[in-house]
Coordinates of N, CA and C in Angstrom, one line a residue:
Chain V
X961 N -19.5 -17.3 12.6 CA -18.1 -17.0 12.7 C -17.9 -15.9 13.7
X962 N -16.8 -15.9 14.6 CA -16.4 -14.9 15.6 C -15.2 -14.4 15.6
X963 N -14.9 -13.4 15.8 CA -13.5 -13.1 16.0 C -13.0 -12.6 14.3
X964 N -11.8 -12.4 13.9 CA -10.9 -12.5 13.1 C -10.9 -13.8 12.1
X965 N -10.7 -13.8 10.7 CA -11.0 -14.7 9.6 C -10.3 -14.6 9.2
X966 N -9.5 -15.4 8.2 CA -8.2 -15.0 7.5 C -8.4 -15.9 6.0
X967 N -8.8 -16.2 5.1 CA -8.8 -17.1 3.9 C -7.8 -16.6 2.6
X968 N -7.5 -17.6 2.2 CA -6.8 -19.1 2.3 C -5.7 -19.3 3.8
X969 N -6.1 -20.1 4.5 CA -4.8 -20.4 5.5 C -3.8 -20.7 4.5
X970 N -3.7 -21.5 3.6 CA -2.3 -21.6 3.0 C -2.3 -21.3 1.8
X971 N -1.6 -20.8 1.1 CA -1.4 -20.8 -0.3 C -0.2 -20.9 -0.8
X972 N 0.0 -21.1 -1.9 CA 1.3 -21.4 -2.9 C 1.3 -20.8 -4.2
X973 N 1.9 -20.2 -4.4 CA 1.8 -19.1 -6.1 C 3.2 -18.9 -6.2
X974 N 3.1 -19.6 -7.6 CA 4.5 -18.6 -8.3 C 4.4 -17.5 -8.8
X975 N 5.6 -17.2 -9.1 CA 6.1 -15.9 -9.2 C 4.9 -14.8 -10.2
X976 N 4.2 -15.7 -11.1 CA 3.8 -14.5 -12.2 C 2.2 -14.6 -12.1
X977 N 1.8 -15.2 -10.7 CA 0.6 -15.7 -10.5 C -0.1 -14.6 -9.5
X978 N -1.5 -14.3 -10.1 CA -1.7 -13.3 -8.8 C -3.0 -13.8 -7.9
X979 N -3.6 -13.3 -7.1 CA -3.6 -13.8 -5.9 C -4.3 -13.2 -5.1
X980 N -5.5 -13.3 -4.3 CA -5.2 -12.3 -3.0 C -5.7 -13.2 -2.1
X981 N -5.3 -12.4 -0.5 CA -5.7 -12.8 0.6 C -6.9 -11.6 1.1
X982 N -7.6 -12.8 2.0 CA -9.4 -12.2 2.4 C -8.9 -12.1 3.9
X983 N -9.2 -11.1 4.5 CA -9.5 -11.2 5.9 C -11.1 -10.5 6.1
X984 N -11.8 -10.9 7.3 CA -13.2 -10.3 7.6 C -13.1 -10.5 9.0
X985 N -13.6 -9.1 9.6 CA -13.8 -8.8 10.9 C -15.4 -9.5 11.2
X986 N -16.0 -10.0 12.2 CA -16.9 -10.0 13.0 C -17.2 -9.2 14.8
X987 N -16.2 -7.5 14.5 CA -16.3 -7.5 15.8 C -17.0 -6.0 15.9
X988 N -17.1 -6.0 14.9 CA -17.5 -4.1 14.9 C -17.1 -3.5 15.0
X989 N -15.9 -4.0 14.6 CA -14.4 -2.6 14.7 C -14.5 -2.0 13.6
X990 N -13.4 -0.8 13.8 CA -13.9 0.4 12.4 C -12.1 0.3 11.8
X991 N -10.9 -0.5 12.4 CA -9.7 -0.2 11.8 C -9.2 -1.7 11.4
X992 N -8.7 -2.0 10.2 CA -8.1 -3.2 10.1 C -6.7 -2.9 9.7
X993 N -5.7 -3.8 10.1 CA -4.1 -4.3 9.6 C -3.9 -4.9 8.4
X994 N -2.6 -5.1 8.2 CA -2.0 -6.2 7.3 C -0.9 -6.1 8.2
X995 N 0.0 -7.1 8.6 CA 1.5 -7.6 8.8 C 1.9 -9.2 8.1
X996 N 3.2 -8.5 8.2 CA 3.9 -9.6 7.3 C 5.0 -10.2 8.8
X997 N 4.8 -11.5 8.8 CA 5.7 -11.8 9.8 C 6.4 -13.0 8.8
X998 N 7.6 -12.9 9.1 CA 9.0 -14.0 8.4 C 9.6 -14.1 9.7
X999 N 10.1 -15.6 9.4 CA 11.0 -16.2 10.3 C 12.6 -14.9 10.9
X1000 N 12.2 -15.3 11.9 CA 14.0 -14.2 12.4 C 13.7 -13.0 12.1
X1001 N 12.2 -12.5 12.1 CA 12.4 -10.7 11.9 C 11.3 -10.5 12.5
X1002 N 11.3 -9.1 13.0 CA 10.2 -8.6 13.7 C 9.1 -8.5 12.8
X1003 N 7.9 -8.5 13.5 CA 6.9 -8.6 12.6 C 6.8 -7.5 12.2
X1004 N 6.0 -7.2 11.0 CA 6.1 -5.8 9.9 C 4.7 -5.3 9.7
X1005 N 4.5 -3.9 10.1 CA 3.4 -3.4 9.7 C 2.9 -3.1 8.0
X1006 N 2.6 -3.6 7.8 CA 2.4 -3.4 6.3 C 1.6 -1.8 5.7
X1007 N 0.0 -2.1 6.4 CA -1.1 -1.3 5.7 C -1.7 -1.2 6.8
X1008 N -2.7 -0.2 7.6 CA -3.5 0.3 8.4 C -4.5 1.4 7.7
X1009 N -5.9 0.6 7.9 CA -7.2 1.3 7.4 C -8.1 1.4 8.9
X1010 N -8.3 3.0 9.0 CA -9.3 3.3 9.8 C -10.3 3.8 9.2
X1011 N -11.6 4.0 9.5 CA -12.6 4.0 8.9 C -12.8 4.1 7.1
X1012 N -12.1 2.8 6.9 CA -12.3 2.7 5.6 C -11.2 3.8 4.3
X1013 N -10.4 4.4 5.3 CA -9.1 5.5 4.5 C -7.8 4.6 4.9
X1014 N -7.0 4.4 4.0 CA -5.4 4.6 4.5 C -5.4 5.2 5.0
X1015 N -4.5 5.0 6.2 CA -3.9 5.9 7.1 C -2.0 5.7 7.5
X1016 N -1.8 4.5 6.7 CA -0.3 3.9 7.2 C 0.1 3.3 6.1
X1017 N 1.0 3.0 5.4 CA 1.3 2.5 4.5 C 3.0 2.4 4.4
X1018 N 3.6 1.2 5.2 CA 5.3 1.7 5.5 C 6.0 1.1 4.4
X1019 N 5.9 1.4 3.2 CA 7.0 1.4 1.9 C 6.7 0.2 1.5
X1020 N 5.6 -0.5 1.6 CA 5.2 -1.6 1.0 C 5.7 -1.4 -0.4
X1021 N 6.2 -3.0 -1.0 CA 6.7 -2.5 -2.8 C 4.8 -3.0 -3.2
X1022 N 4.9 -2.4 -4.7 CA 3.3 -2.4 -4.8 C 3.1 -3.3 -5.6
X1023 N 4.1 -4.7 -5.9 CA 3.1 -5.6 -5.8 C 2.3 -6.6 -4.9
X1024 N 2.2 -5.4 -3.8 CA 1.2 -6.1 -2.7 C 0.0 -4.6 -2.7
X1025 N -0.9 -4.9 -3.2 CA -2.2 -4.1 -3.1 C -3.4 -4.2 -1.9
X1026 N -3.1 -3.3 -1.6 CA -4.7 -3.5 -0.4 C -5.7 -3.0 -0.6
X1027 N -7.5 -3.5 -0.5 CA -8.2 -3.0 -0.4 C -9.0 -3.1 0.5
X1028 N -9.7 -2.1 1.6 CA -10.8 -2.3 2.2 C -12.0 -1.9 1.5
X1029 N -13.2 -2.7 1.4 CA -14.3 -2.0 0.4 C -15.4 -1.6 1.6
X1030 N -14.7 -2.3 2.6 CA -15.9 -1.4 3.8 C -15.4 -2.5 5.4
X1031 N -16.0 -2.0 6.6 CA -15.0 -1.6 7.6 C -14.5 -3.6 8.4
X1032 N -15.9 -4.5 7.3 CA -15.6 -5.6 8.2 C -14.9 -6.3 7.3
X1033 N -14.2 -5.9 5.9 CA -13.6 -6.7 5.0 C -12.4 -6.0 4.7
X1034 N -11.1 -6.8 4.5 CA -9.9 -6.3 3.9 C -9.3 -7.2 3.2
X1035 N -8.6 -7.0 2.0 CA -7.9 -7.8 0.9 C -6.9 -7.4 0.9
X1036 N -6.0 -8.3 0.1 CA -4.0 -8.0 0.1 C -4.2 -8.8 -1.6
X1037 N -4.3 -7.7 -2.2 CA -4.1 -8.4 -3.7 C -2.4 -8.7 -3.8
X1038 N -2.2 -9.8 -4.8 CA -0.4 -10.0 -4.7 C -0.2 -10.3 -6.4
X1039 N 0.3 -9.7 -6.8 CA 1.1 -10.1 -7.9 C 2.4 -10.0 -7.9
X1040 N 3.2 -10.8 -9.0 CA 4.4 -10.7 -9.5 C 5.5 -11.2 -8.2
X1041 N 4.9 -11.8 -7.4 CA 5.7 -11.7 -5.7 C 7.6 -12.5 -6.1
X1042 N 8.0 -12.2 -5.1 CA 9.3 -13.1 -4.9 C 9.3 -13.8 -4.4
X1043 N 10.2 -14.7 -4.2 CA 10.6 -16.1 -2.9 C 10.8 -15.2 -1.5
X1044 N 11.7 -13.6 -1.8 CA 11.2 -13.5 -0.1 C 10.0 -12.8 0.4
X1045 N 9.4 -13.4 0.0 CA 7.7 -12.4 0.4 C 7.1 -13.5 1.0
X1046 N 7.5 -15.0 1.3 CA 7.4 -15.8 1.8 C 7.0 -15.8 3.0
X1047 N 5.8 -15.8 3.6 CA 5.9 -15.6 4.9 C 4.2 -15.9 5.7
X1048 N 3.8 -15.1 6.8 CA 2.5 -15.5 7.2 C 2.2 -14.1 7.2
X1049 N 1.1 -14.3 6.8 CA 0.4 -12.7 6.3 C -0.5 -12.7 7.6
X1050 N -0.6 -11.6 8.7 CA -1.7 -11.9 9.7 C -2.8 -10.1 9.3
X1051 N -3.7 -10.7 9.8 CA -5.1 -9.2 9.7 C -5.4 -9.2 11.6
X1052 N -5.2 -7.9 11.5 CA -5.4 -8.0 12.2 C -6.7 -6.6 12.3
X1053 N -7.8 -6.4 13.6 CA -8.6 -5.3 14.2 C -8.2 -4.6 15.3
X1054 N -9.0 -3.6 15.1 CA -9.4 -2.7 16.2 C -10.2 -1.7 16.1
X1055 N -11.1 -1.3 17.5 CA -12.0 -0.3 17.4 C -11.3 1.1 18.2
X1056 N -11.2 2.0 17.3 CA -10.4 3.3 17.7 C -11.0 4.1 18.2
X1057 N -10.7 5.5 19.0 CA -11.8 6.3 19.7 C -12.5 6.3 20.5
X1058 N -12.5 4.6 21.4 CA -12.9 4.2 22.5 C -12.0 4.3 23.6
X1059 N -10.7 4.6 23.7 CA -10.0 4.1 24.5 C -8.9 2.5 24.5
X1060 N -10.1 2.0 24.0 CA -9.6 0.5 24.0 C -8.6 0.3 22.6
X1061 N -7.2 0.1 22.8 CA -6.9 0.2 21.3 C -6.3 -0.8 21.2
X1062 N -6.5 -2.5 21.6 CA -5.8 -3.4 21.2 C -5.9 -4.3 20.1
X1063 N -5.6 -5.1 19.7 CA -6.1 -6.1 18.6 C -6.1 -7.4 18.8
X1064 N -7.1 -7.6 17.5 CA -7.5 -9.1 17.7 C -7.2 -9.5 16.1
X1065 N -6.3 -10.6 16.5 CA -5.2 -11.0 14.9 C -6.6 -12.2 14.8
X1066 N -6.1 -12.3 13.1 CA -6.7 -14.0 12.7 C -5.5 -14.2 12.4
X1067 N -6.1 -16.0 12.4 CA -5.2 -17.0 12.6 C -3.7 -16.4 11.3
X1068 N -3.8 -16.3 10.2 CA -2.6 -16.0 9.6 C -2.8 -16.6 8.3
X1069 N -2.6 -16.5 7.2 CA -2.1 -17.1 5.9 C -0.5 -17.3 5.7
X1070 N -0.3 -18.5 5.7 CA 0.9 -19.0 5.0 C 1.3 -19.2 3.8
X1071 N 1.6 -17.9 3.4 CA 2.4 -18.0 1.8 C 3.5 -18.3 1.4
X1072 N 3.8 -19.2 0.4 CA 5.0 -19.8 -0.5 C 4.7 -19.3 -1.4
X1073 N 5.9 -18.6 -2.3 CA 6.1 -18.3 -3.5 C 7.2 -18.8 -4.1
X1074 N 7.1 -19.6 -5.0 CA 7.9 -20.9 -5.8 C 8.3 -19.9 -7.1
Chain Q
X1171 N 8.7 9.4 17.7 CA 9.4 8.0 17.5 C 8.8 7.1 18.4
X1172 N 8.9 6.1 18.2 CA 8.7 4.9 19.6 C 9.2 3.7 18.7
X1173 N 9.9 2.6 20.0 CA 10.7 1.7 19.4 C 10.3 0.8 21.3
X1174 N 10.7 -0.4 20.8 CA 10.3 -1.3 21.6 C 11.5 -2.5 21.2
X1175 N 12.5 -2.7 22.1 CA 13.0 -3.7 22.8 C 12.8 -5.0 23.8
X1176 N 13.2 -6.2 23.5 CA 12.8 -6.8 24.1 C 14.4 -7.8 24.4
X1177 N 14.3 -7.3 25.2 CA 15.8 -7.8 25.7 C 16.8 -9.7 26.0
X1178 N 15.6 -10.4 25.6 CA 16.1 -11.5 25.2 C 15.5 -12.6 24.3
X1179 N 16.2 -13.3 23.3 CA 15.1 -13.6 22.3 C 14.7 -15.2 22.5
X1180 N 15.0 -15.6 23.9 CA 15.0 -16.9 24.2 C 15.2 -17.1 25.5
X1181 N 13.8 -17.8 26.5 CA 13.6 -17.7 27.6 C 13.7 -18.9 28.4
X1182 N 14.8 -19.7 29.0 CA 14.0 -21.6 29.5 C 13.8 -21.5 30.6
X1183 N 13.1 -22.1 31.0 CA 12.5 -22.3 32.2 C 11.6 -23.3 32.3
X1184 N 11.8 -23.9 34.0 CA 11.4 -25.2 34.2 C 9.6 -25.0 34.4
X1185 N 8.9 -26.0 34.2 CA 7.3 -25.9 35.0 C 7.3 -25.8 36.2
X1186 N 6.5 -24.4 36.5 CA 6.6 -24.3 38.4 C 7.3 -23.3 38.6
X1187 N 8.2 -23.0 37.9 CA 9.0 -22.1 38.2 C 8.7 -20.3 37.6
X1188 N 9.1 -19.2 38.1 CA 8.7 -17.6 38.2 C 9.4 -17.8 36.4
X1189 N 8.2 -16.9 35.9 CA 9.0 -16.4 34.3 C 9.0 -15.1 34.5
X1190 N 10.2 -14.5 33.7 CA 10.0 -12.9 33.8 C 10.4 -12.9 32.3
X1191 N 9.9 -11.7 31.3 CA 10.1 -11.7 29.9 C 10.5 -9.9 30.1
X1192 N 11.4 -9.6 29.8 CA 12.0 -8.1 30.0 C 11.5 -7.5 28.1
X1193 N 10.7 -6.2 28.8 CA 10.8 -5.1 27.6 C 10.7 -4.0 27.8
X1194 N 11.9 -2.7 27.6 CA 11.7 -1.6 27.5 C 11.7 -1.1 26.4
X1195 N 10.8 0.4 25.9 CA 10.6 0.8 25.4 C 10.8 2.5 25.3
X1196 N 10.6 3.2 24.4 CA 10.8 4.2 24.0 C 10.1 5.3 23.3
X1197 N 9.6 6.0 24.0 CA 8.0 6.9 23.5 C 7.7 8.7 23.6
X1198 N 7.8 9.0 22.4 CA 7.5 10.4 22.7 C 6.6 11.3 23.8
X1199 N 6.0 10.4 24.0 CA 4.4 10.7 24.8 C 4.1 9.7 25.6
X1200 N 3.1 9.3 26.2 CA 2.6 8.3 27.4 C 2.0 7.3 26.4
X1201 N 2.6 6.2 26.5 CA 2.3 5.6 25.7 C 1.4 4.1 26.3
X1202 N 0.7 3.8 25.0 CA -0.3 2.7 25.2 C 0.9 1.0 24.8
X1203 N 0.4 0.1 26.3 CA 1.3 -1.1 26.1 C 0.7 -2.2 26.0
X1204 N 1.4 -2.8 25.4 CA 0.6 -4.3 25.4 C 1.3 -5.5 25.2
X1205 N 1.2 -6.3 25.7 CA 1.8 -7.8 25.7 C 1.0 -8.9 24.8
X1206 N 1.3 -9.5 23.9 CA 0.8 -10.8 22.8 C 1.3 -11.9 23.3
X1207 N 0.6 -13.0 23.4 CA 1.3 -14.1 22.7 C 0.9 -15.2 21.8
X1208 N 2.1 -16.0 21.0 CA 1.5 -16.3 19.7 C 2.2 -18.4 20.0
X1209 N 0.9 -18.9 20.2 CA 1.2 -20.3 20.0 C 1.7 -20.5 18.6
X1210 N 2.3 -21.7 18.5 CA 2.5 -22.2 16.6 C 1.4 -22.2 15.8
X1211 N 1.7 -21.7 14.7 CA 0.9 -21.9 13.7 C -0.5 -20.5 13.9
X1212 N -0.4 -20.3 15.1 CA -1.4 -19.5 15.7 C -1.5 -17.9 15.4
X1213 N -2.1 -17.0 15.2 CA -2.2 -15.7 15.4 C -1.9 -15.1 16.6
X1214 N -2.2 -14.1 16.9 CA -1.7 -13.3 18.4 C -2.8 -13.3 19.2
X1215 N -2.5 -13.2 20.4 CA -3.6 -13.2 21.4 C -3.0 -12.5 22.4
X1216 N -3.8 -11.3 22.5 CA -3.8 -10.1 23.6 C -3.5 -10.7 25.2
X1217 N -2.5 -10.6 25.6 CA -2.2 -10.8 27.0 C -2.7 -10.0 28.1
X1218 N -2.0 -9.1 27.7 CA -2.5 -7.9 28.8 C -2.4 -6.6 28.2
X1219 N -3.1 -5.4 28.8 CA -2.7 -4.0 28.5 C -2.4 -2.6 29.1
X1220 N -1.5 -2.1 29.1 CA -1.1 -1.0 30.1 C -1.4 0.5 29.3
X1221 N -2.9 1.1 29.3 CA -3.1 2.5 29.5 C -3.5 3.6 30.0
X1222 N -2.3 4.0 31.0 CA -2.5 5.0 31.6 C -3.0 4.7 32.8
X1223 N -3.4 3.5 33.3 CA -4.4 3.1 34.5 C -3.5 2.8 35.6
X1224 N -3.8 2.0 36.2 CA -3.0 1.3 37.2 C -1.5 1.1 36.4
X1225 N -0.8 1.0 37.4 CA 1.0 0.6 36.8 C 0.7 -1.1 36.5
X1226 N 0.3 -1.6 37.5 CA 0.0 -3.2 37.6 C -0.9 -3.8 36.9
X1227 N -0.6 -3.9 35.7 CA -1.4 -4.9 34.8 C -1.9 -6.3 35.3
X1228 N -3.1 -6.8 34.9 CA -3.1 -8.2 35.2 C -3.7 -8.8 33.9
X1229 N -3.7 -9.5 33.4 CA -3.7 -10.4 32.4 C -4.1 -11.6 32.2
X1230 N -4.5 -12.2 31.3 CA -4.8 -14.0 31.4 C -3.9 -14.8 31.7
X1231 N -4.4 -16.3 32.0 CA -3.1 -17.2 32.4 C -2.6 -17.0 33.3
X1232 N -2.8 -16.1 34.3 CA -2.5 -15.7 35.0 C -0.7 -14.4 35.2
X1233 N -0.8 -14.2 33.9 CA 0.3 -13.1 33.6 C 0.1 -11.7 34.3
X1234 N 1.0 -11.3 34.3 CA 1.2 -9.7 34.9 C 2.3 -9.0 34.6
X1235 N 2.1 -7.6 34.4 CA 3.1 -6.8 33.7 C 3.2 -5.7 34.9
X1236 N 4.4 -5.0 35.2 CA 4.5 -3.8 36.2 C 4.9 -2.7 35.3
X1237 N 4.1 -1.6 34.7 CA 4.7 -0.2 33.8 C 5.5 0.6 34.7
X1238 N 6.5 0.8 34.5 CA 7.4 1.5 35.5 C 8.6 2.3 34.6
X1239 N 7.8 3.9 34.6 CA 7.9 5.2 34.0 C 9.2 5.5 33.8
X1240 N 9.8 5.6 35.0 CA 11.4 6.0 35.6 C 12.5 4.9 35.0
X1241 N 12.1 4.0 34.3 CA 13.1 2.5 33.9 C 12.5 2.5 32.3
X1242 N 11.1 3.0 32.0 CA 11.0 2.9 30.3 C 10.5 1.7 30.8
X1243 N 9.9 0.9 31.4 CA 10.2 -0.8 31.2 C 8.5 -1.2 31.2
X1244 N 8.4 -2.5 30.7 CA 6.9 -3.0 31.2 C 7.1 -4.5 30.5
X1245 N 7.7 -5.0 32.0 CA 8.3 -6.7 32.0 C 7.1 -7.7 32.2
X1246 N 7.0 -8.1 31.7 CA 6.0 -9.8 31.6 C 6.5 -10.7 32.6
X1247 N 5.4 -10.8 33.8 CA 6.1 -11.8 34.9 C 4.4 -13.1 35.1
X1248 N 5.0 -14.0 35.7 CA 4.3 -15.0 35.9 C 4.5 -16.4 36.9
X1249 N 4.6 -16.1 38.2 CA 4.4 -16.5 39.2 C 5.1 -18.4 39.2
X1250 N 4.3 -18.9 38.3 CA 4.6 -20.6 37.9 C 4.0 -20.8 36.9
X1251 N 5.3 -20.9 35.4 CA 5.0 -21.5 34.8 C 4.7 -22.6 34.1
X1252 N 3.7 -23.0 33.3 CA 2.9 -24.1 33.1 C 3.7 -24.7 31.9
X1253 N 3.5 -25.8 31.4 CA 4.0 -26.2 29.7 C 3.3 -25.6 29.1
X1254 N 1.6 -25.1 29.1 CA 1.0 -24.8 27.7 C 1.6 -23.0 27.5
X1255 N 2.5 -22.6 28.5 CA 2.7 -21.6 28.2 C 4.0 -21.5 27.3
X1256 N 4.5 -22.4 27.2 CA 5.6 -22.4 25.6 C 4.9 -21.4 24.6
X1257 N 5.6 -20.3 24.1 CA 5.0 -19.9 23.4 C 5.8 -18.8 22.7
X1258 N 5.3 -17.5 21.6 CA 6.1 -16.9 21.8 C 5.5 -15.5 22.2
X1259 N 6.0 -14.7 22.8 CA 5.3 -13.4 23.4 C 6.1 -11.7 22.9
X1260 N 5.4 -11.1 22.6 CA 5.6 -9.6 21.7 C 5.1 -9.0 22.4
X1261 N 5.8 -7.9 23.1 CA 5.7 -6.4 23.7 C 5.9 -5.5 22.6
X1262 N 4.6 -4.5 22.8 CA 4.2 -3.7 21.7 C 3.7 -2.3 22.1
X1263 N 4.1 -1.5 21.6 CA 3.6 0.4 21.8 C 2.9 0.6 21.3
X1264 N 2.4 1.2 21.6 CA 1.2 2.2 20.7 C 0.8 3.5 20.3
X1265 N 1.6 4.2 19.4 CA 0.7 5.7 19.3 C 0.4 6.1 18.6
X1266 N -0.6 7.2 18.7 CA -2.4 7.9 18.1 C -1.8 8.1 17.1
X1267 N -2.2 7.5 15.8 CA -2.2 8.4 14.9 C -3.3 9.1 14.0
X1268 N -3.0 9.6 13.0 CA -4.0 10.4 12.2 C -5.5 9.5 11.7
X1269 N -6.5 9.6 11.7 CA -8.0 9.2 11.6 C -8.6 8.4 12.8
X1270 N -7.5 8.9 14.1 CA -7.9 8.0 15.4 C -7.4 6.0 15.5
X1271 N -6.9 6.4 14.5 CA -6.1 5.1 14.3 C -5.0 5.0 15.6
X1272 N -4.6 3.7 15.5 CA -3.3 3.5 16.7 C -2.0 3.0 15.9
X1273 N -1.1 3.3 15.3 CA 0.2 2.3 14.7 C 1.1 2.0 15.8
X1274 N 1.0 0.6 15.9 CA 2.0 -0.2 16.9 C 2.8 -0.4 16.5
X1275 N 4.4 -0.4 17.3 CA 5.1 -1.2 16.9 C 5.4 -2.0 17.8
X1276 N 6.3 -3.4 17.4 CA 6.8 -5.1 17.8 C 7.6 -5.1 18.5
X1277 N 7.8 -5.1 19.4 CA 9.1 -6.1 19.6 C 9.9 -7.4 19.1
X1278 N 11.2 -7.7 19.0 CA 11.1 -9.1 17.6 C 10.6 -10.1 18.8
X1279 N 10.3 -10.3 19.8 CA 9.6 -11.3 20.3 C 10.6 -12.1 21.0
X1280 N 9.9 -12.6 22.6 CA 10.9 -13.3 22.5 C 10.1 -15.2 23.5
X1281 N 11.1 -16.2 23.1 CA 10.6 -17.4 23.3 C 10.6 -17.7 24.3
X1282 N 9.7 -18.5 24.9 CA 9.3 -19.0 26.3 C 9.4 -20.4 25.8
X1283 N 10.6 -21.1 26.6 CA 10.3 -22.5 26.6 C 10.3 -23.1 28.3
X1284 N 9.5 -24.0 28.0 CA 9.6 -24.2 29.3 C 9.9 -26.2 29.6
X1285 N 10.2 -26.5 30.2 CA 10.9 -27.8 30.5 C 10.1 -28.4 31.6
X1286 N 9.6 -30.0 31.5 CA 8.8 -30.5 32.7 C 10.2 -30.6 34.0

């Protein structure tokens, strides 16, 4: 595998069902994302982990949990969600302190919540 | 603060023909730029990036961005556009934050359609 990973590409969970989303780096980066992109809105930073600490966390409600348990894996645990949480979850990397600070997204999870 | 505008949320244009994609932005400090774009169904994919280097970005597909200080601006242009470049494309800031991290922010993006 290369690049950015994202599992489940799709899922469907109701409301009282929990859940999480897997992203894994293969690039030797030390910082991962969470964003939430929905139709007609700008995409939303969710969560930012650099070397394995929170470092960003923009008022996410907390039934979206995140874990990094180390720098090439990150999880989006979800319980209790709503219909508008509906959306494509993307993970994204980067390696910080080089200069080079762009990212490389995986493909995305498409969540329905019924 | 930093905030990122993108000044039209829907672009048409024929194949063959010059695209220009307009974004100014807004930045406490010199900031780090960068241009996405995202096919359907697809994740993002780094176009180009403007730090601190040359004003004249050059980029894949043949894209190019001009950073130009005095205007806030750093526009997405591209000479003749192709069909596979339908797509949609996000101008994004970047700054340092605490643990060496970078927090970006989006632009809401805007659509490239393009017409045979």
């Amino acid at each position: 595998e290369t690049g950015v990973t994202q599992t489940p590409r799709h899922l469907v969970m109701g409301m009282t069902n929990k859940k999480s989303l897997k992203c894994e780096q293969h690039l030797g980066h030390n910082a991962m994302y969470w964003y939430k992109q929905s139709a007609k809105k700008p995409l939303e930073l969710m969560f930012v982990y650099s070397l394995e600490e929170r470092v960003e966390n923009n008022s996410v409600p907390s039934r979206f949990s995140p874990e990094c348990p180390n720098s090439s894996h990150l999880f989006l645990h979800l319980h209790t969600l709503q219909p508008e949480d509906s959306a494509l979850y993307l993970c994204a990397s980067s390696q910080t302190g080089t200069g080079s600070v762009e990212q490389y997204f995986g493909p995305g999870t498409r969540l329905t919540v019924t | 603060a930093q905030s990122v505008t993108q000044l039209d949320s829907h672009v048409s244009v024929s194949e063959g023909t010059p695209v220009l994609l307009r974004c100014n932005y807004s930045s406490s400090y010199s900031p780090s730029l960068f241009w996405y774009v995202q096919h359907p169904n697809k994740g993002l994919q780094l176009l180009l990036k403007y730090t601190s280097a040359a004003t004249l970005v050059k980029g894949i597909n043949g894209f190019e961005a001009e950073f130009k200080k005095s205007e806030t601006s750093f526009h997405l242009t591209k000479p003749s556009a192709h069909m596979s470049d339908a797509a949609e494309y996000f101008c994004v800031v970047s700054l340092h934050a605490s643990g060496g991290s970078y927090i970006p922010t989006f632009g809401r993006g805007t659509s490239l359609i393009v017409h045979p």
